PDB file of C-alpha atoms in Angstrom:
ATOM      1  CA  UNK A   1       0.000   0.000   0.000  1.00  0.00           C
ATOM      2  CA  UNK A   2       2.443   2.010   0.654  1.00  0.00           C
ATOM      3  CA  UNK A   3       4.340   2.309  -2.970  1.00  0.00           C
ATOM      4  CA  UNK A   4       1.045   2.705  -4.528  1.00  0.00           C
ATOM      5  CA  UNK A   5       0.242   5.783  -1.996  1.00  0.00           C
ATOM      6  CA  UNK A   6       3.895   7.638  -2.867  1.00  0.00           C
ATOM      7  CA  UNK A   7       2.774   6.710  -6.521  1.00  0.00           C
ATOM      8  CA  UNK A   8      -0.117   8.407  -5.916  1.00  0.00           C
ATOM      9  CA  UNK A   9       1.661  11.617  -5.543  1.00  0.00           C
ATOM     10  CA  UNK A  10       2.860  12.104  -8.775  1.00  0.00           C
ATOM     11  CA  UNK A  11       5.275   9.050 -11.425  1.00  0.00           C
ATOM     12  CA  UNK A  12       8.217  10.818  -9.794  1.00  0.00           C
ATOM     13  CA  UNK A  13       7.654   9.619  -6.313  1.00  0.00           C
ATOM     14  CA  UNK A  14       7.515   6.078  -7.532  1.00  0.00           C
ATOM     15  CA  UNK A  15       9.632   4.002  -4.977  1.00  0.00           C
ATOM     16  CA  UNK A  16      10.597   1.799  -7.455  1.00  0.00           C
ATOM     17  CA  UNK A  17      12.937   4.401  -9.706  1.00  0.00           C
ATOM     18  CA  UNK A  18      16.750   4.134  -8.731  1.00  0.00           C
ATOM     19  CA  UNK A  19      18.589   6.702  -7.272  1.00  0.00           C
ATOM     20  CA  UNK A  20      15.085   8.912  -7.031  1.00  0.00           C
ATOM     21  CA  UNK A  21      16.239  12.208  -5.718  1.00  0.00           C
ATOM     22  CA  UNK A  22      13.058  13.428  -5.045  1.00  0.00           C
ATOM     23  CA  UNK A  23      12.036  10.874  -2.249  1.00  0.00           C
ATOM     24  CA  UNK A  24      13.553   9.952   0.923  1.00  0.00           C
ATOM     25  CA  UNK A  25      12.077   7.590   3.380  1.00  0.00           C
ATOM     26  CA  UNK A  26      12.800   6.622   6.762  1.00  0.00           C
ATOM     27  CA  UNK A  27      11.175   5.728  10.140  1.00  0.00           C
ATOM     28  CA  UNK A  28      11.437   8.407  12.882  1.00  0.00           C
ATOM     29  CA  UNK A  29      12.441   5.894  15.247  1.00  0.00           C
ATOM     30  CA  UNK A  30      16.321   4.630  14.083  1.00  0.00           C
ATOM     31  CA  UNK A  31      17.101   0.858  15.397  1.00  0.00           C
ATOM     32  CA  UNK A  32      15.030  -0.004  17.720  1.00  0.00           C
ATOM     33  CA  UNK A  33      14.016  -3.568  15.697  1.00  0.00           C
ATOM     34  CA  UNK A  34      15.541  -6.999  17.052  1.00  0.00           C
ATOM     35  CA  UNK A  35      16.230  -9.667  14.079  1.00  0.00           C
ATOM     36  CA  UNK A  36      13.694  -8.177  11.669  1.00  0.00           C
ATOM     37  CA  UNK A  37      10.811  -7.925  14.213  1.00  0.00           C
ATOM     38  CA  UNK A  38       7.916  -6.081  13.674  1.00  0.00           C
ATOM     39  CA  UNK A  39       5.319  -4.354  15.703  1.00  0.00           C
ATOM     40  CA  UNK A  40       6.250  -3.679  19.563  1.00  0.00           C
ATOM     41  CA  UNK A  41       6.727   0.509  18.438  1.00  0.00           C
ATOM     42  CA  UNK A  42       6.899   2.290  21.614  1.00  0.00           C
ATOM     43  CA  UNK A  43       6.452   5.953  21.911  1.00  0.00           C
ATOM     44  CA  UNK A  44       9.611   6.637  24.358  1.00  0.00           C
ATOM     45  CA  UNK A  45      11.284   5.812  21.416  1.00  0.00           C
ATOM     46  CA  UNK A  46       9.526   8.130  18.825  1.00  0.00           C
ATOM     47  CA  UNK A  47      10.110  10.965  21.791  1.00  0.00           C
ATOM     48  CA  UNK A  48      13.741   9.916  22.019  1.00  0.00           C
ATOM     49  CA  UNK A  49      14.672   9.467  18.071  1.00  0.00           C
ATOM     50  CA  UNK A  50      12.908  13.384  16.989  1.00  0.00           C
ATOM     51  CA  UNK A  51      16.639  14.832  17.803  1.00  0.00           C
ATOM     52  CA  UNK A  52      18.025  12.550  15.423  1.00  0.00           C
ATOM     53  CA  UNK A  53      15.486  12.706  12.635  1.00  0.00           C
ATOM     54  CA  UNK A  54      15.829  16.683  12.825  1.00  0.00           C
ATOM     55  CA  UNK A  55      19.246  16.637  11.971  1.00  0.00           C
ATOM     56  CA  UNK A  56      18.478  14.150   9.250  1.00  0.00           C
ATOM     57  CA  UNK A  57      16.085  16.995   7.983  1.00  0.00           C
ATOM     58  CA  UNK A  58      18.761  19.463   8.089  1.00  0.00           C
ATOM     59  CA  UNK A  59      20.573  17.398   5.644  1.00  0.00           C
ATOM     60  CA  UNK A  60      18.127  16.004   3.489  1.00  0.00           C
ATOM     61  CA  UNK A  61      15.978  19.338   3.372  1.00  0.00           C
ATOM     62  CA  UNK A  62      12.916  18.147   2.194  1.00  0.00           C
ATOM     63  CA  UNK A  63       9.989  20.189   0.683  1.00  0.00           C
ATOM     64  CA  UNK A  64       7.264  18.005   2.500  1.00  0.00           C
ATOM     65  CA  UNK A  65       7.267  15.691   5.931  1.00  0.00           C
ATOM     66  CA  UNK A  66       4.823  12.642   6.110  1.00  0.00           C
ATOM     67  CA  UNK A  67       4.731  10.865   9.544  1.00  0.00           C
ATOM     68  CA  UNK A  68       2.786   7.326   9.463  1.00  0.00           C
ATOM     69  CA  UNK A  69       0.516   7.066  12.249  1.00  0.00           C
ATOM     70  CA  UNK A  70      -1.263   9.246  14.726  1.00  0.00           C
ATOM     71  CA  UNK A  71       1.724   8.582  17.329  1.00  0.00           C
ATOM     72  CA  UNK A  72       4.403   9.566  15.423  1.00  0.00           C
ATOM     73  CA  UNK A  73       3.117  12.548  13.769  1.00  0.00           C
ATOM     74  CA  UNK A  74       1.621  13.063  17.630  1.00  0.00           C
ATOM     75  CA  UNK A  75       5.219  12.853  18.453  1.00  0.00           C
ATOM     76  CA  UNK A  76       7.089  14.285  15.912  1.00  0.00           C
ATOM     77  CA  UNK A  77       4.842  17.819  16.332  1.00  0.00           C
ATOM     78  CA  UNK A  78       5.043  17.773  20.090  1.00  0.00           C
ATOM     79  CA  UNK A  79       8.907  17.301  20.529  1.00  0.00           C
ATOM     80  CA  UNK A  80       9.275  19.846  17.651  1.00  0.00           C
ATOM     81  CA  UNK A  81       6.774  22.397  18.128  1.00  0.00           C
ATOM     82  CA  UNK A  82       5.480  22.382  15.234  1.00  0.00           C
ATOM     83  CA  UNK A  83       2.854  24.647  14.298  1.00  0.00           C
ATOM     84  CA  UNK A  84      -0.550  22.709  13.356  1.00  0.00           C
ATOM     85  CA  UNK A  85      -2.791  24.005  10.962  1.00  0.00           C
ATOM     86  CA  UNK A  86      -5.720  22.499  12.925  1.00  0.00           C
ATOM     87  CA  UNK A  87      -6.797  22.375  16.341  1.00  0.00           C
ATOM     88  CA  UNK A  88      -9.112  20.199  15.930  1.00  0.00           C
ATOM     89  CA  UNK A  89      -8.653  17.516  18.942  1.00  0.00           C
ATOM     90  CA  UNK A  90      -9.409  14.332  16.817  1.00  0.00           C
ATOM     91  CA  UNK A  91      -6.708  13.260  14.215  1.00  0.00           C
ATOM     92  CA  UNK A  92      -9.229  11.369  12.068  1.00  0.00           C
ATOM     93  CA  UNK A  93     -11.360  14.510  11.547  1.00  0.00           C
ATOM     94  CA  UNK A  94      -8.846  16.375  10.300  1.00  0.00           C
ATOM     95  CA  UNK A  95      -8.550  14.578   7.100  1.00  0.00           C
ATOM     96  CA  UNK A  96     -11.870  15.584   5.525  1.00  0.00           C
ATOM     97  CA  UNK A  97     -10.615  19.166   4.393  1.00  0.00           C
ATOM     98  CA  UNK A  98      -6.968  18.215   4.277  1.00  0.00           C
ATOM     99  CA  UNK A  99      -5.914  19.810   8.020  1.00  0.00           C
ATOM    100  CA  UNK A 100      -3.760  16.847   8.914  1.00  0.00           C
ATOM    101  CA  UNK A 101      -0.388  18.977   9.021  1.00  0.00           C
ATOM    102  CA  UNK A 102       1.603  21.074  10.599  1.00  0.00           C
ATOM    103  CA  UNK A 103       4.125  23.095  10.225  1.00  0.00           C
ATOM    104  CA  UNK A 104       8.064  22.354  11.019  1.00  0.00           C
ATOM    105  CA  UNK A 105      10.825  25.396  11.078  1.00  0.00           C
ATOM    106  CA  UNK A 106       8.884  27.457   9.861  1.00  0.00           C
ATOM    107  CA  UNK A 107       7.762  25.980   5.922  1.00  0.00           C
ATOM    108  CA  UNK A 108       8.006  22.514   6.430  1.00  0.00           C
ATOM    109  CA  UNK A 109       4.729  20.688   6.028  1.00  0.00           C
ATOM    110  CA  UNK A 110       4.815  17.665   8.224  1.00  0.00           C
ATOM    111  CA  UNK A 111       1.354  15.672   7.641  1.00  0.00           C
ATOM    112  CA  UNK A 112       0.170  13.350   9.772  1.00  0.00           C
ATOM    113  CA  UNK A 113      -1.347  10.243   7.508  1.00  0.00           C
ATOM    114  CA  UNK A 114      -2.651   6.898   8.754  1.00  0.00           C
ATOM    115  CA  UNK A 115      -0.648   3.924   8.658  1.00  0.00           C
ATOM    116  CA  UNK A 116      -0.184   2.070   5.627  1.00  0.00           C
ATOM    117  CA  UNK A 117      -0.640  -1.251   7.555  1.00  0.00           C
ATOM    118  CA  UNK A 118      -3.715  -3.315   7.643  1.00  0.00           C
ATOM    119  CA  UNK A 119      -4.344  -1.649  11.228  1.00  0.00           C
ATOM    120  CA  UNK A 120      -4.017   2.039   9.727  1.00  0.00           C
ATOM    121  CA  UNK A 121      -6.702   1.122   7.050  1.00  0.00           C
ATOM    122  CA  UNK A 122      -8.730  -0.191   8.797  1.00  0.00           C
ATOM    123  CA  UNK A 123      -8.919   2.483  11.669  1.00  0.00           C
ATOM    124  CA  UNK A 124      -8.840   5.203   8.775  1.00  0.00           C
ATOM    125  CA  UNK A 125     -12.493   3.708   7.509  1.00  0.00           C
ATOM    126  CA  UNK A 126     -13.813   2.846  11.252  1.00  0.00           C
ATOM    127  CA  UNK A 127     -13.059   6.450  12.105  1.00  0.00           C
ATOM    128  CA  UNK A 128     -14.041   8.192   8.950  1.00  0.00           C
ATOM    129  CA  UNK A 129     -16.317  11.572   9.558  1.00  0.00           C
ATOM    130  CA  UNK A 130     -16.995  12.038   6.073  1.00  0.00           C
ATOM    131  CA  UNK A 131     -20.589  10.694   5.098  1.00  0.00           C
ATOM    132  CA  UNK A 132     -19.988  11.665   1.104  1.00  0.00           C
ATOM    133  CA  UNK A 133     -17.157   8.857   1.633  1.00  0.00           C
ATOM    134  CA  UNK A 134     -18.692   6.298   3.569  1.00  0.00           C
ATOM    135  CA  UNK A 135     -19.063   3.738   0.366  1.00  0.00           C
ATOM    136  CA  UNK A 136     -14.738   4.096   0.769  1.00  0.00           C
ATOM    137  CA  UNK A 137     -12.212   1.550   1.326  1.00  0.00           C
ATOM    138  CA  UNK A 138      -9.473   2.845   4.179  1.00  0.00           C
ATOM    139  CA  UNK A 139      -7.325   2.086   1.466  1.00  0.00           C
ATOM    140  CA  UNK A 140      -9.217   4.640  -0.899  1.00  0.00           C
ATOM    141  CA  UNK A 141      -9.590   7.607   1.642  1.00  0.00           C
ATOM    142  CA  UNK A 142      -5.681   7.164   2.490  1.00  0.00           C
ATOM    143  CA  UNK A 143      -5.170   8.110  -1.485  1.00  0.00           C
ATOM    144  CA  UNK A 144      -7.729  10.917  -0.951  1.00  0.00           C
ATOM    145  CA  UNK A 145      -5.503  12.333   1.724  1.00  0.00           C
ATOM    146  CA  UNK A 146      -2.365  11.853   0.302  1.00  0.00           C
ATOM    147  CA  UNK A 147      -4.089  13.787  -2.832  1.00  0.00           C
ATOM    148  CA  UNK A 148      -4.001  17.030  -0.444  1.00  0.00           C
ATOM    149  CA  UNK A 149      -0.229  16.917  -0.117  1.00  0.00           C
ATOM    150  CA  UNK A 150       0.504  17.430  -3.864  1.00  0.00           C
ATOM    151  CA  UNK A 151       0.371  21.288  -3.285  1.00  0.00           C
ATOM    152  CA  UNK A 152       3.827  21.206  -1.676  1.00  0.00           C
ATOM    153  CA  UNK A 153       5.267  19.194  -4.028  1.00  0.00           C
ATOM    154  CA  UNK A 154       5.085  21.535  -6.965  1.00  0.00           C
TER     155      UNK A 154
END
């Protein structure tokens, strides 16, 4: 899900072209995985790992941020101070109008997007607030909210 939601951005975020230049991906949270383990993520580690990720960002300088899950981008915002464009309390209503950011050093958009996962669908459609997209797949609505993020990219 995920390569077809950086697709969705635009052919030249396709995951899949070598040496891409215009997309770098990593997890905010740097080594915390035993022997290819999955799951377990705990958020003393997203709090701890935002130093290190910033001065990633200093190097990469990217024109857009996009944090997987409420927790991280929770995280990420919080230990950074970034700015968010809504204050709306609940991360899932955000989406509808395309709110789900914030805003890091000053320009950086840093958008909070559910999880690609199985889980992050799935809580995507239970929490939906949009009753035009009730008919929607998670899957679908995540590709409706990456949509908003293409006005950065330009």
């Amino acid at each position: 899900m995920l390569v077809k939601l950086f697709s969705s951005l635009g052919p030249e975020y396709d995951p899949y072209i070598e040496d891409n230049d215009k997309l770098f991906f990593t997890n905010l949270c740097l080594g915390y995985r035993n022997y290819g383990a999955s799951g377990g993520l705990y958020k003393r580690c997203l709090n701890e790992d935002v130093p290190f990720i910033e001065e990633l960002i200093k190097i990469v300088e990217p024109k857009l941020i996009i944090c997987l899950g409420k927790d991280t981008y929770e995280a990420f915002v919080k230990k950074t101070k970034s700015v968010p464009a809504s204050l709306e309390k609940n991360f899932y209503k955000r989406f509808i109008d395309g709110m789900n950011y914030a805003i890091y050093d000053g320009n950086i958009p840093v958008y909070g997007q559910a999880h690609p996962g199985t889980f992050g669908a799935s809580n995507r459609k239970r929490y939906n607030n949009d009753p035009e997209s009730d008919n929607k797949s998670g899957e679908d609505l995540m590709i409706d909210d990456w949509a908003h993020m293409k006005k950065w990219l330009k």
